[in-house]
Coordinates of C-alpha atoms and ligand atoms in Angstrom, one line a residue:
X1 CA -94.1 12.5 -29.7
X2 CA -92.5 9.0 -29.4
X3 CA -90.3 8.2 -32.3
X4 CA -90.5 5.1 -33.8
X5 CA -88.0 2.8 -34.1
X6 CA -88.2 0.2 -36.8
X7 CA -85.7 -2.7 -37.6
X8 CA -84.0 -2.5 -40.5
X9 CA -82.1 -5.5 -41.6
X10 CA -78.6 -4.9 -41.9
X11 CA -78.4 -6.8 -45.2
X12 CA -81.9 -6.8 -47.5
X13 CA -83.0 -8.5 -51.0
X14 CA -83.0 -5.9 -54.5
X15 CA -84.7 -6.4 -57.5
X16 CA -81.7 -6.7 -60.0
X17 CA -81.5 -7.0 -63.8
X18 CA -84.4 -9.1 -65.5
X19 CA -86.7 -8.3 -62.3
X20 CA -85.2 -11.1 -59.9
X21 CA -84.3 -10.8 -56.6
X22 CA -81.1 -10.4 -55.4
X23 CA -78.8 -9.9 -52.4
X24 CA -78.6 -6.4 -51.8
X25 CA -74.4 -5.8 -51.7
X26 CA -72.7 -5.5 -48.3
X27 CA -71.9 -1.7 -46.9
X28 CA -68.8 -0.2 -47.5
X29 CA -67.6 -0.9 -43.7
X30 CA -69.1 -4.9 -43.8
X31 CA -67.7 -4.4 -47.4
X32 CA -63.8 -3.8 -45.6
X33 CA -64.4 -6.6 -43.0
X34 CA -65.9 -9.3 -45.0
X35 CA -62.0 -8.7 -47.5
X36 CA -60.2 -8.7 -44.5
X37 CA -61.5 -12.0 -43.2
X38 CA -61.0 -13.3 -46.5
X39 CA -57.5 -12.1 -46.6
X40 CA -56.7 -13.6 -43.2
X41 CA -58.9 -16.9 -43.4
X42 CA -58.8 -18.0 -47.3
X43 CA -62.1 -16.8 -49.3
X44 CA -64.2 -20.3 -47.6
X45 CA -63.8 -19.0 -44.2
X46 CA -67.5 -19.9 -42.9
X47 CA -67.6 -20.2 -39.6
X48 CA -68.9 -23.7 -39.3
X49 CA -66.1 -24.7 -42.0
X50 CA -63.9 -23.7 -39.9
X51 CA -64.4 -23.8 -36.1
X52 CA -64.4 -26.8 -33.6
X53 CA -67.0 -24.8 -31.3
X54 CA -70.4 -23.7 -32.2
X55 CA -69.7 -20.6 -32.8
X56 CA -66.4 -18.9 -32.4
X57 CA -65.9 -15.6 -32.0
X58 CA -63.7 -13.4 -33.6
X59 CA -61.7 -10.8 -30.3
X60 CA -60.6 -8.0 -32.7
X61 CA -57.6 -7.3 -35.1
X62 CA -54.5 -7.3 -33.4
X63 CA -51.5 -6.3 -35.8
X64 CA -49.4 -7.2 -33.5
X65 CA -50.0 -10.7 -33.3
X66 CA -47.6 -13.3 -34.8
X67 CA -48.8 -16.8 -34.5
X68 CA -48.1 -20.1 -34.1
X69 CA -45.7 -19.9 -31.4
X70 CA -42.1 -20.3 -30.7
X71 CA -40.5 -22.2 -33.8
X72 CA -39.5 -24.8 -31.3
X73 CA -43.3 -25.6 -30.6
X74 CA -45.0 -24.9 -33.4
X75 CA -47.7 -27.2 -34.8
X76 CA -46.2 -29.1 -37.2
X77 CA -46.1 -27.7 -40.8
X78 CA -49.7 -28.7 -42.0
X79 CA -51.5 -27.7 -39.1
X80 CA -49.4 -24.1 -39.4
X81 CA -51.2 -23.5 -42.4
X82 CA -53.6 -20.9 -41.0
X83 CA -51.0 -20.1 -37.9
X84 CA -48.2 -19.0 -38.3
X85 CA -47.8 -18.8 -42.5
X86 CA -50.4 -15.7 -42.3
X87 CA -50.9 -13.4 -39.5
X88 CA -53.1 -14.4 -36.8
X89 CA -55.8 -12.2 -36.6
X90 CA -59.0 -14.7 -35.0
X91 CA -59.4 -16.6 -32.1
X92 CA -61.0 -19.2 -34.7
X93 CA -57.4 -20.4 -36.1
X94 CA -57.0 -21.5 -32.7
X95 CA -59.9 -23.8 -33.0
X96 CA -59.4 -24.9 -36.6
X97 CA -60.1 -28.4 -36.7
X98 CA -57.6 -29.0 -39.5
X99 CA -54.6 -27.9 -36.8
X100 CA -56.3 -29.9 -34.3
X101 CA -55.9 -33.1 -35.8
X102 CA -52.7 -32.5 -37.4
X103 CA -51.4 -31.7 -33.5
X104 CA -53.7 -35.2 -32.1
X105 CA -52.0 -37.1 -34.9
X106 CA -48.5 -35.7 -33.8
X107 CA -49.4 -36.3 -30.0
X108 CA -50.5 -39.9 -30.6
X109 CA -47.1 -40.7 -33.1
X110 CA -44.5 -39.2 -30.3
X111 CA -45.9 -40.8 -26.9
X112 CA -44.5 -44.3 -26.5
X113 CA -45.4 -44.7 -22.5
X114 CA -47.8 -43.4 -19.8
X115 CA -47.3 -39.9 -18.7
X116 CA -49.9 -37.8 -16.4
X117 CA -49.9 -34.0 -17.2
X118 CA -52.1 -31.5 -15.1
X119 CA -53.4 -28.5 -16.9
X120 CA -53.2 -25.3 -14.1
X121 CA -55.6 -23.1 -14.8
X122 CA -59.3 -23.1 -14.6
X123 CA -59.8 -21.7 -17.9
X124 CA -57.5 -24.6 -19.8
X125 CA -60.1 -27.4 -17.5
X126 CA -63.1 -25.8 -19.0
X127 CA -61.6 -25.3 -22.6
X128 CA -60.5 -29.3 -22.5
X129 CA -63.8 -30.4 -21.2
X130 CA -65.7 -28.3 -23.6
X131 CA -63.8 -29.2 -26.5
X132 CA -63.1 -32.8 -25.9
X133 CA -59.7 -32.1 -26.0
X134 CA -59.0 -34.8 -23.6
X135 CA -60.5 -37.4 -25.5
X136 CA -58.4 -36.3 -28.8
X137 CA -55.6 -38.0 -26.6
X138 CA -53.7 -41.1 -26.8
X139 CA -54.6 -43.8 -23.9
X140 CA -51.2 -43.6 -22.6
X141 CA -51.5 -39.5 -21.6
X142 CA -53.5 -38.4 -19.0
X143 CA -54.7 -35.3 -18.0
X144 CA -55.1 -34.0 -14.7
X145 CA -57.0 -31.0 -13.6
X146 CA -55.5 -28.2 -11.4
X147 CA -56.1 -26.5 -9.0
X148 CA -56.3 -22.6 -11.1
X149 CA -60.1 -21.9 -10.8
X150 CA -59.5 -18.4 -8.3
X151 CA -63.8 -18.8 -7.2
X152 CA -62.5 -22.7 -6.6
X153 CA -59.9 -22.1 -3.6
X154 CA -61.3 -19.5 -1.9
X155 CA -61.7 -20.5 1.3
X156 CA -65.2 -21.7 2.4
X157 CA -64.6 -19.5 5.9
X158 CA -63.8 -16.4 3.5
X159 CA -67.1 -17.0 1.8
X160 CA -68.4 -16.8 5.3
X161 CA -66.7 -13.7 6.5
X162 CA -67.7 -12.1 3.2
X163 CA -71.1 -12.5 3.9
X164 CA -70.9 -11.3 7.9
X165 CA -69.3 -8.1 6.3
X166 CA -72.3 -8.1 3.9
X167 CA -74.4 -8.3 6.4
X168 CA -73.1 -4.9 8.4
X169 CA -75.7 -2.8 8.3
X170 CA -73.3 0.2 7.0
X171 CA -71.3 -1.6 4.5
X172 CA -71.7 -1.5 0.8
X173 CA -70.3 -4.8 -0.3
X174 CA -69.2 -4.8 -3.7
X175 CA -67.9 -8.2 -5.5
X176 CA -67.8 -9.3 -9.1
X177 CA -70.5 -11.3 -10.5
X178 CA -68.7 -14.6 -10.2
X179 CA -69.0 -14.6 -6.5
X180 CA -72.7 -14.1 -5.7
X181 CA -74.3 -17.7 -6.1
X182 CA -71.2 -19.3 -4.3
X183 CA -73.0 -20.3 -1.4
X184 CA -71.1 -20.3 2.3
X185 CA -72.8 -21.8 5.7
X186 CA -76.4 -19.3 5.3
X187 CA -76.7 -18.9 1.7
X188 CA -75.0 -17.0 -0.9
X189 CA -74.4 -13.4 -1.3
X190 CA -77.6 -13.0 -3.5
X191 CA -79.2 -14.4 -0.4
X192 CA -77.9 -11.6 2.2
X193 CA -79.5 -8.9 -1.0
X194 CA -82.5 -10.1 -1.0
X195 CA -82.7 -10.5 3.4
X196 CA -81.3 -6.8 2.9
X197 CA -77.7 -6.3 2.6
X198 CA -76.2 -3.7 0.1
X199 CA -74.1 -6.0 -2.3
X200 CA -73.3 -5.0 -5.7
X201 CA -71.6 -6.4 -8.8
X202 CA -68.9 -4.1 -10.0
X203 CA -66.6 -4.8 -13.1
X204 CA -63.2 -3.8 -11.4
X205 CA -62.1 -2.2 -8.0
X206 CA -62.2 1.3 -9.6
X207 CA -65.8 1.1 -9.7
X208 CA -65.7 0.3 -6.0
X209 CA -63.7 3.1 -5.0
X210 CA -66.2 5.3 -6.6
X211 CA -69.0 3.7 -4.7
X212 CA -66.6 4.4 -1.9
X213 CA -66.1 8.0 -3.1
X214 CA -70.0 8.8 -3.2
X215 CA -70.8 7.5 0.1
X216 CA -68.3 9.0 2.6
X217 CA -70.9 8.2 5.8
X218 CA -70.2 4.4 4.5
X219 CA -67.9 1.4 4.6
X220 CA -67.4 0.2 1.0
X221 CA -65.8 -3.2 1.0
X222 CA -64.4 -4.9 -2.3
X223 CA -63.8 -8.7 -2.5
X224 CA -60.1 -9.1 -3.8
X225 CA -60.1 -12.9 -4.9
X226 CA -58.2 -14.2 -7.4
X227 CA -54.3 -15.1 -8.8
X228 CA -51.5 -12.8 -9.8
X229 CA -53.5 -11.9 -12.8
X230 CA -56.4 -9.8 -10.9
X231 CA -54.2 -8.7 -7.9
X232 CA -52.9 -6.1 -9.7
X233 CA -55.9 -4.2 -10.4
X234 CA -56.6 -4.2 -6.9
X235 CA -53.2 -3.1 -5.9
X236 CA -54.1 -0.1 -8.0
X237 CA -57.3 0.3 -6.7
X238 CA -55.8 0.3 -2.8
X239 CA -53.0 2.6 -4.5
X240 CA -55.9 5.2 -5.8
X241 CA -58.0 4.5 -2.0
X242 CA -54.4 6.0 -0.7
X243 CA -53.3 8.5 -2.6
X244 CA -57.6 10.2 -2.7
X245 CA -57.5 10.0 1.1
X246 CA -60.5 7.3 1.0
X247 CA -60.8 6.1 4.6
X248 CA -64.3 4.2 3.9
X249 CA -62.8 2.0 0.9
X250 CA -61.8 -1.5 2.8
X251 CA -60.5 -4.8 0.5
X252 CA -61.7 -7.9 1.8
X253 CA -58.4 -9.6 0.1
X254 CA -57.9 -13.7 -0.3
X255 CA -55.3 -13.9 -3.5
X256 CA -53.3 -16.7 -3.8
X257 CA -49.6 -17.3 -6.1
X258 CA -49.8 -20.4 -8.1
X259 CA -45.9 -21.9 -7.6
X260 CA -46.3 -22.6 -4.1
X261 CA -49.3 -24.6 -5.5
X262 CA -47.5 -26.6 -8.1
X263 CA -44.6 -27.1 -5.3
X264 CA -47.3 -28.5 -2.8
X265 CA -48.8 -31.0 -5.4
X266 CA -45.0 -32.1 -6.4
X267 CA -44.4 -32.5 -2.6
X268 CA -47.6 -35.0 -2.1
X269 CA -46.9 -38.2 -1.1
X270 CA -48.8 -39.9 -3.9
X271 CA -48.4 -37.0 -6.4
X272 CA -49.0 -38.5 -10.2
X273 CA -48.1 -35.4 -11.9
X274 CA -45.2 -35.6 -14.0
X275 CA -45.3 -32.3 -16.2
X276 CA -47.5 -29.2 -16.3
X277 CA -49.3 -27.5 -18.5
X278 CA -48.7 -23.4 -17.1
X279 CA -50.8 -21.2 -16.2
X280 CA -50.9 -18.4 -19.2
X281 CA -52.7 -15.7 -18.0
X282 CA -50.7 -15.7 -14.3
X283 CA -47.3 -15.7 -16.4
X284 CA -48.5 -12.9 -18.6
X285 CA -48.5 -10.8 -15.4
X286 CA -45.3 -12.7 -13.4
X287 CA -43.5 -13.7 -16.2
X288 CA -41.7 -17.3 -16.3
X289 CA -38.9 -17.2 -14.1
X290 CA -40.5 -18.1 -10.5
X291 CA -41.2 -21.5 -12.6
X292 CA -37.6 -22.3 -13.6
X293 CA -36.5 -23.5 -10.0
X294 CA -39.6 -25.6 -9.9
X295 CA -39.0 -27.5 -13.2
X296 CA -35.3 -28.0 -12.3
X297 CA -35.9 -29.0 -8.6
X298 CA -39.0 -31.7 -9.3
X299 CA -37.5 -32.4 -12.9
X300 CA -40.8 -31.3 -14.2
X301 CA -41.6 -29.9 -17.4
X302 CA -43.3 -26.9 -17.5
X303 CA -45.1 -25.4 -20.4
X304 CA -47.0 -22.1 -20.4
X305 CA -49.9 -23.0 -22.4
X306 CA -53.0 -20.2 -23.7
X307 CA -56.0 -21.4 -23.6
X308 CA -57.6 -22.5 -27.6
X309 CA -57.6 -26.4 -28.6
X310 CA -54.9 -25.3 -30.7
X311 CA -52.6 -23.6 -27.8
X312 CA -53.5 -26.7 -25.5
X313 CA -52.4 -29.0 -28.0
X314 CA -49.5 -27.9 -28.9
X315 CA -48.3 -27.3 -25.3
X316 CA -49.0 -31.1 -24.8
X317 CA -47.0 -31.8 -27.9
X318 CA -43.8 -29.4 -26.1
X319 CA -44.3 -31.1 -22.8
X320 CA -44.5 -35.1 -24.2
X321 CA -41.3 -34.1 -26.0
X322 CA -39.6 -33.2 -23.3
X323 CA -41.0 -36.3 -21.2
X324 CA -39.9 -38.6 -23.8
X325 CA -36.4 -36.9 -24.0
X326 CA -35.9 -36.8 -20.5
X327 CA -35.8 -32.8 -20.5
X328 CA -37.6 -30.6 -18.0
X329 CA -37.8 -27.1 -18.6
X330 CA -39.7 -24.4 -18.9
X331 CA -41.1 -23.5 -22.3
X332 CA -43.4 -20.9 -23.5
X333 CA -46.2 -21.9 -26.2
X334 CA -48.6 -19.2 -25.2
X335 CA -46.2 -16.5 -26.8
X336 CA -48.7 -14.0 -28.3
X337 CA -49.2 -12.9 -24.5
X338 CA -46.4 -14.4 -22.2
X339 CA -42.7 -13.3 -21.9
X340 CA -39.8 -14.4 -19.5
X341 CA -40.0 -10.7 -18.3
X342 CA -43.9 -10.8 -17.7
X343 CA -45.0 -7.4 -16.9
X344 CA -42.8 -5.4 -14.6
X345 CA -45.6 -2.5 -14.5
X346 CA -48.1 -4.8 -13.0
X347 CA -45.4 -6.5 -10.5
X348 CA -44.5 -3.3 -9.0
X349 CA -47.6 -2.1 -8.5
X350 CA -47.8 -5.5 -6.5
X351 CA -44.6 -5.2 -4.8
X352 CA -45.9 -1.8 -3.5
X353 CA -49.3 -3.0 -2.1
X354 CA -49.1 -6.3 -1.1
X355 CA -46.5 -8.9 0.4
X356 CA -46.5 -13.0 0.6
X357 CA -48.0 -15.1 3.2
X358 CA -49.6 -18.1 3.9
X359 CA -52.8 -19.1 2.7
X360 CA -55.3 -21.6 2.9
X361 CA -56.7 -23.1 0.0
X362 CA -60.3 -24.2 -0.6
X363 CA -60.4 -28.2 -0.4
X364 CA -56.2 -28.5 -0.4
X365 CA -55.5 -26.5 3.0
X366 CA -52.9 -24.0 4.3
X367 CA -50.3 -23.7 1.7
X368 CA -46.7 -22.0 2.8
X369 CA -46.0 -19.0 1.3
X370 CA -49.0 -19.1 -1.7
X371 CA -51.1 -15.9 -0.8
X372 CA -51.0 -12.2 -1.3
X373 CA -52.1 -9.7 2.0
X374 CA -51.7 -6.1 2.4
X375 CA -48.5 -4.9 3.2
X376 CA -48.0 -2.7 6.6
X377 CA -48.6 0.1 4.3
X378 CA -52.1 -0.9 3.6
X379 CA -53.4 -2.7 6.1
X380 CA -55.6 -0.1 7.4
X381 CA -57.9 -1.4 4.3
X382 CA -57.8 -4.7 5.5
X383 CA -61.7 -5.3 5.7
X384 CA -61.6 -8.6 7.6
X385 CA -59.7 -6.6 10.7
X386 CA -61.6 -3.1 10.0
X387 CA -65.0 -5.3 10.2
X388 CA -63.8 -8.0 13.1
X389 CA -64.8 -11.0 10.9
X390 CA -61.0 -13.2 11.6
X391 CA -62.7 -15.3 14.4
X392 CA -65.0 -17.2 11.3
X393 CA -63.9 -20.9 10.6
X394 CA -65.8 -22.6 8.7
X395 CA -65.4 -26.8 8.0
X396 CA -66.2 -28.3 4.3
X397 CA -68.1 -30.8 3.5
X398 CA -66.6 -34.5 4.4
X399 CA -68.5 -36.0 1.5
X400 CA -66.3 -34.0 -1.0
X401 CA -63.0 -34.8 -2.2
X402 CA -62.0 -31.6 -4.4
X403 CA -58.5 -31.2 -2.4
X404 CA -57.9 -34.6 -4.1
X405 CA -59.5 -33.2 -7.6
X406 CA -57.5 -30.1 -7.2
X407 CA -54.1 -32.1 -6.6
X408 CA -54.4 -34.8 -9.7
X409 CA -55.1 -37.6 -7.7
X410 CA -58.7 -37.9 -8.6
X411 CA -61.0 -37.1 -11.2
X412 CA -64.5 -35.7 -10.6
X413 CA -66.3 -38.8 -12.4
X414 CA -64.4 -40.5 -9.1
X415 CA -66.7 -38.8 -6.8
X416 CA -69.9 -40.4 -5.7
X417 CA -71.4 -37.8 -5.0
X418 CA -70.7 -36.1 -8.4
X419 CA -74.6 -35.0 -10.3
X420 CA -76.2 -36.5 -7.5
X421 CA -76.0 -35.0 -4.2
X422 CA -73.1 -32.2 -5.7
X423 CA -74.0 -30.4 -8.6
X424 CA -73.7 -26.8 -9.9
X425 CA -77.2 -25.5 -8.0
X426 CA -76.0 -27.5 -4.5
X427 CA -72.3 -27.3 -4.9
X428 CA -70.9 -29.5 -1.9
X429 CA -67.3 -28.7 -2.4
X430 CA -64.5 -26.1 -4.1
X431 CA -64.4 -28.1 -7.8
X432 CA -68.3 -27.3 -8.1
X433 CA -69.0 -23.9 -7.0
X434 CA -67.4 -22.1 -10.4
X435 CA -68.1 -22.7 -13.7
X436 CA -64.2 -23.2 -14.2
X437 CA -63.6 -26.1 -11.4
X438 CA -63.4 -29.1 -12.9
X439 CA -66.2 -30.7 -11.5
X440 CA -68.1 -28.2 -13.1
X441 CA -66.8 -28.0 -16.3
X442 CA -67.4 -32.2 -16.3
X443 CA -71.4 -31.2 -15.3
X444 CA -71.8 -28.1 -17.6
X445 CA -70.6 -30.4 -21.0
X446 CA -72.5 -33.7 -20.0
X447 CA -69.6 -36.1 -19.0
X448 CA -71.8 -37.6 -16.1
X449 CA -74.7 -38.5 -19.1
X450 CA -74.7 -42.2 -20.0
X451 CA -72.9 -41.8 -24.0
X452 CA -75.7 -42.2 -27.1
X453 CA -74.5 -45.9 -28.7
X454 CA -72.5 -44.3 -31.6
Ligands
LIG501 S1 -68.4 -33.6 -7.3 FE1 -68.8 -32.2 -5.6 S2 -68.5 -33.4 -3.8 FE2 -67.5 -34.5 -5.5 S3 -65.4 -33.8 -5.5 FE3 -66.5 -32.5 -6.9 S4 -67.1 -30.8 -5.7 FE4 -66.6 -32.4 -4.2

């Protein structure tokens, strides 16, 4: 017989002294988490007290983590309150509106002229359109957004050639979930499913190797997209293929490096960007020292930034000191996860597996020296030679300007074609097609809506 499942609230009303109702008291274990936050996050720690987002979310207890950065670029002492006096436990301190405005206020005191910053990654874009963080700003600083989004650059021919590999009647094409609604020439990959093909989402490489592993009579091809962050995963997925004598496991691999990038935008004849804000996650992998020669050679500050209001703020604060002090070096504010070092583990396993060349970049072009392929070694799991798919070229759109957006000379409210003929469901260009490209992010949070009279 079925058992039945009833709900039962986690937290429920008792009848307490004198007959009236009362909260029944927390369990032991919400008993231990509720002190904890309390401990951490002072006893009025309500969520909408606190956050600058609907609803932040707390990642998990790390005791490991020291907060508030280097003492060089911490927030200044108010706005540490909550950083790095007490531990840092919850991504909400890095959304405190408290330390924001302390770090606005400190932003808008030190900058005396114009300066024009570009924020790397993807993931900073999204986090400054969704917070506002741009319009916390002084007039005189501007950001600019980068060209970090991994969906972004990917060529609009290796969309293409994923999709004729898809479309093999043998293969088993296996991709993350982020790369299924990015449409090439016929469609998307969602599009090839439903006329047929075998695509499926995985949640790393290893997955795909197992795929690979349960159907021998098969060609299993994983899409290997993405900066210096995800390449390692791969490079220990193609390490695995080796070593288990997988012949059938192929990689279908378009990763690109991100300081060739910064070295092409510097080079641009009109280039506006006079300071960076680095790319946190890539550095927690590579480390800091590829940037030095970069911010010494273009006399550009760089500042490895994280990813919170809090950390973006702050690295603008470190990188309009060193502007107005005529410094340019690189500094770390995202220290809870970035060393000089980076992770040596992670670069080896890189070292082993793939080597540099050049690469083409969605909406920028071919940039020298700025991609990852498979070594000698590993080439036999190169699934664009395995499947014959090199010959595919594939022009973008001339209505779209993303190279432009991508390279801080342009800003997706410049585009005409931005929410009108281009938006997220008929992306016509690189800066539209993830949720992380800037043209995206501007869509997704309403910066094309006409503003409510305040
Ligand atoms: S709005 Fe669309 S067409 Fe315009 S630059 Fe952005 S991606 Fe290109």
């Amino acid at each position: 017989m079925r058992e039945e499942t009833r709900h039962v609230p986690r937290r429920s009303w008792t009848r307490g002294g004198g007959g009236r109702l009362r909260r029944r008291p927390l369990d032991g274990a919400r008993r231990v988490r509720r002190r904890e936050a309390e401990r951490v996050l002072g006893p009025r720690a309500g969520r909408e007290a606190r956050g600058l987002g609907a609803g932040p979310r707390r990642l998990r207890a790390d005791a490991h983590l020291g907060g508030g950065g280097s003492a060089d670029l911490r927030a200044p002492a108010r706005a540490r309150r909550g950083l790095g006096a007490r531990r840092v436990k919850y991504l909400a301190e890095y959304r405190q509106r408290e330390a924001v405005e302390t770090l606005a206020r400190a932003l808008r005191r030190r900058v005396t002229r114009p300066w024009v910053v570009m924020e790397v990654c993807g993931g900073q874009t999204h986090s400054i359109v969704r917070y506002g963080v741009d319009q916390l700003l002084p007039p005189e600083l501007e950001l600019v957004h980068g060209p970090g989004c991994p969906v972004c650059v990917t060529p609009l021919e290796t969309i293409d050639r994923a999709h004729a590999i898809a479309a093999e009647p043998d293969v088993v094409f296996c991709s993350y979930g982020d790369m299924l609604r990015v449409p090439g020439s016929r469609g998307d990959l969602l599009a090839h499913k439903a006329r047929g093909a075998d695509v499926r989402v995985v949640l790393s490489p290893l997955d795909a190797l197992s795929i690979a592993a349960e159907n021998p009579g098969r060609r299993v091809v994983f899409f290997a997209i993405g900066f210096e962050t995800t390449a390692p995963a791969n490079a220990q997925a193609l390490l695995t293929a080796k070593r288990r004598g997988l012949d059938n496991f192929f990689a279908l691999v378009s990763h690109v490096r991100v300081p060739p990038a910064l070295t092409a935008i510097l080079a641009t004849e009109d280039n506006r960007v006079q300071a960076f804000l680095g790319p946190g996650h890539v550095c927690t992998v590579m480390g800091t020292g590829e940037y030095e020669p970069i911010a010494e050679r273009h006399r550009v500050p760089i500042v490895i930034t994280g990813f919170e209001p809090v950390d973006l703020l702050e690295g603008l604060l470190a990188t309009v000191e060193q502007l107005e002090s005529g410094r340019s070096e690189v500094e770390i504010q995202y220290r809870r996860a970035v060393t000089r070092g980076g992770n040596a583990k992670a670069r080896e396993l890189l070292a082993q597996v793939f080597v540099t060349c050049d690469r083409k970049w969605r909406g920028i072009g071919k940039i020298p020296q700025s991609g990852l392929e498979l070594s000698p070694e590993y080439r036999r799991y190169d699934a664009e030679r395995e499947l014959s798919v090199t010959a595919i070229e594939t022009a973008e759109s001339p209505e779209c300007f993303s190279g432009q957006v991508l390279c801080g000379l342009k800003k997706p409210l410049d585009c005409p074609a931005f929410g009108r003929a281009c938006t997220p469901e008929h992306p016509l260009g690189a800066t539209m097609v993830s949720s992380e490209g800037a043209c995206a992010a501007y869509y997704a949070y309403g910066r094309h809506l006409p503003r409510v009279a305040e």
